[in-house]
Amino acid sequence: MLKLIIQITLLWMFMTSVQANARFETFLPEQETSVVVKVEYVADTQYQHTIESIRSDKHSDTWQPVLEDYANFGYQPHPYWYRFTISNPSDKPANHMLEISYPLLDEVDLYRIHSDGAMDHVKTGDRLPYSQRVVEHPHFLFPVALNPGERNEFYLRVMTKGSQLVPLNLWQPVPLFVQLSDEDQLHAVYFGIVIVIVFFNLLIFLALREKLYFYYSASALLFMLFFAIMRAKLFPYIFPNTPEFHHFLLLILPASCLLFAALFTREFLNIPHYSKKLAQLINLIIGIALTCLAGVFLLDNQTSLEFSVLCAIPGTFALLLMGPIIAILGNPMAWVYTIAWGIFMFGATVTAMSKHGFLPVSFMTEYGMQIGSALEVFILNAALAFRFYREHEEKLVAQEARLQAHSERRDAELRLLQASMTDPVTMMPNRTSFEQAIHEILEKREGRRIAVCAIEIVRFAEISKTLGHQNTDLLMCEVAKHFNRLVADVPGIIPLQGVTGQFNLCALESGAFGFMLDADIGEANTDRINEIIRALATPIDFKEMRIELQPVTGVAVCPEHGLNASTLLRHAQVAADTSEARERYLSYYRPEQDQYNARRLMMISELKDAINEGDLELYFQPKLDLKAQKITGVEALVRWHHSRYGLVRPDDFIAIAEQTGVIRSLTRWVIKEACAAQTKLAREGLDLVMAINLSAINLREPDLYDFLRNTLNDFHLDPARIYLELTETSMMQDPLEAIATLSRIRSLGVGIAIDDFGTGYSSLAYLQDMPANEIKIDKSLVAAMNIHDQGMAVLQKTIDMCHELSFRVVAEGVENGSMLNALIDLDCDLVQGYLLTPPLPYERLLDWLAEESVSSRFAS
Ligand code: C2E
Ligand code: CA
Ligand code: CA
């Protein structure tokens, strides 16, 4: 059975045209191109015969006729002897050609017995160098010249390790060579196609380094080589005198074909992706193919060839079957693979079947395998080309995506760069941009004096606490536009080029702006500049609120105050950050101002010690009750006696205390001192309500309530004698929490006052929920009534509204009698201010209170 399979396989590769003929005497009629030579045979199983022994009579009964058209005994280790007669019945000399069209016979010995009894011997076979052949052709060709009427007997000994297949034909020489050359041309076309495709795919492999293309090239090339070897087509061209080479190729090719077909299949169908089991199977096939290849070197030729062919047949069928399975599992390319492999296998099967008489011989059956192979190579190549195209497309798309990403990145970088030069809130040039602009202007100022101006919104922190970030940002946009318009009229203004256009102003940071001008032009037009500075200070309308920004401007001039951009800008900001700027809205830089900054820094470290070392003192400012016409309370205001700077006012250190956390101990110190003072005053017979200022940060101290309760207990104080003042702004930072905390504190019995009312932007809804008893109208609002009628109207409304919400109203910063009278008219409850007295130390307060006329002095 094994031998049969192997024989069939090798027969696939072989083609012959056959025609029936009778008897063992063959003659070639003139009108025929060829006839089959009918033969008798003897199987020399004992390896005993020589030409002499086979010719002797005693063996005549052992000759057997070959009933088929040609002798085919499959794999046989021993030699076969064939006997036939060729005659020339015509009256002309005949020049014929005897052909054995199976090229893979190892040893072929042809003996011709001439009519005169003489004997010729021609030795050939594919184990001999090609050059020894009588006619140089892969097939074994023997010229046979016969005289008219001559009749010669022939003996043929064939010994081969391959198939004992001996198709013998007698030919007219010309048609034979025409036939052989046609056949060669067909093969040349086939080989040509395959070679081109192999090179094409090799190039792709070299370009892409994708092994799929290499496997494909290799398997196409190996199949082609296999056909070529089977037909000895390479023999005449490659190492014609080294038949061993061709035999070696014959041994390794079946396994190599299987190996690369399997590798290609695995890669092309992407089998591991679709099925683990099939991946295992294909790896097994690859393993088997490799074993077969190893067998070539380990086993004897015959066994190794048999083993290879045995494995190759089921192997190739398994590869074919994987196509539809993988296709069903979802890889549409597998259909193409199935069709291509299917055509090849179909062609091979057709050829094999015709060889064994199951199909009538035709062009299709003769060339089925080559046609199948060529089509297979074509289709797979088309599939690879399609795949290549698709991958190329994908690469293009990927490249496009990369380019896109690249340009997006560049866009982003540009935007980032723009952003780095632009203030995010106002979209104006920012500090960096401004410094750069200053730098550029300074470079080409040529003796001109350049003023760098910084506008600071003094109340920015407060505003942002009250409005929240979003509203503050919106407000700042409005402010920026507004200021930009106003500053445009500054004589000598130097505009700036921003990313989004030209500006007169830049945004330095939140609530701070900058601009620059030609200082000489500016100084020649001070009136106009003052006008603009005043215009900047007018409150701005925002969301139906009128917001006072309190902008101040600091100025630093090049060359007097600095020669480079950053110094000038810093000095301008130092100048803006002074009390002078706050009072006059405008301040020129002076070197002393910097010391002020240094002082602030110093104070941060000293403040803590100041509390412990008794450098703080409480001053007290009285409150006059307008209805009762007497002093009913005092406000405790802290002072710091600094060893170097003298008396430091809270505006200069409360913010620092808040920022550094010292506010906690500071407030507690004040509460204790105030309680102590209250107790002392009570002992003096002065029943005064003590007002204590709390910071927003104190509200968040969880133990504040306990501290207050304990302190009140310690001093045996009536809690109603204590008021806690909290600014409107600090209450509104987190209104709900403030309500909760203050409600708890108020439950102790202490009073709560909303301080600096009118500077923040409280929501009335929350205000009415605040557990407060008193509202202190800020001195700016009180002062406004002196400036214009509108101020009076605002004050009137505020007091009325506070009364409606049943708050007691205190007016702060009352500095003169007309203010006092106006406030009495407006039905204000209490007043506080320099009109009465500035804050006083405890002893002086006692003196002030002791003056008999105090209350009557202010009674209208
Ligand atoms: P405040 O609570 O609004 O205190 C009133 C401030 O206005 C005091 O300034 C006072 O001297 C000043 N003042 C009083 N009458 C007049 C007047 O007729 N005209 C003008 N222009 N000003 C007047 P001071 O003492 O410098 O306090 C400033 C701020 O410091 C206080 O404002 C308060 O918010 C804070 N502060 C003072 N002491 C403490 C304290 O012990 N704890 C906390 N947390 N803050 C305090
Ligand atoms: Ca206060
Ligand atoms: Ca106040």
PDB file of N, CA and C in Angstrom, residues 10 416 502 615 755:
ATOM      1  N   LEU A  10       4.767   9.856  -7.422  1.00  0.00           N
ATOM      2  CA  LEU A  10       5.808  10.146  -8.403  1.00  0.00           C
ATOM      3  C   LEU A  10       5.249  10.107  -9.811  1.00  0.00           C
ATOM      4  N   LEU A 416      -0.019  76.449  23.132  1.00  0.00           N
ATOM      5  CA  LEU A 416       0.637  76.513  24.428  1.00  0.00           C
ATOM      6  C   LEU A 416       1.524  77.750  24.508  1.00  0.00           C
ATOM      7  N   GLN A 502      -4.007  93.846  19.268  1.00  0.00           N
ATOM      8  CA  GLN A 502      -3.204  94.869  19.930  1.00  0.00           C
ATOM      9  C   GLN A 502      -3.892  95.327  21.211  1.00  0.00           C
ATOM     10  N   ASP A 615       4.090  92.028  73.130  1.00  0.00           N
ATOM     11  CA  ASP A 615       4.271  93.220  72.307  1.00  0.00           C
ATOM     12  C   ASP A 615       2.952  93.693  71.699  1.00  0.00           C
ATOM     13  N   ASP A 755     -19.407  92.769  59.834  1.00  0.00           N
ATOM     14  CA  ASP A 755     -18.483  93.905  59.731  1.00  0.00           C
ATOM     15  C   ASP A 755     -18.313  94.332  58.274  1.00  0.00           C
TER      16      ASP A 755
END
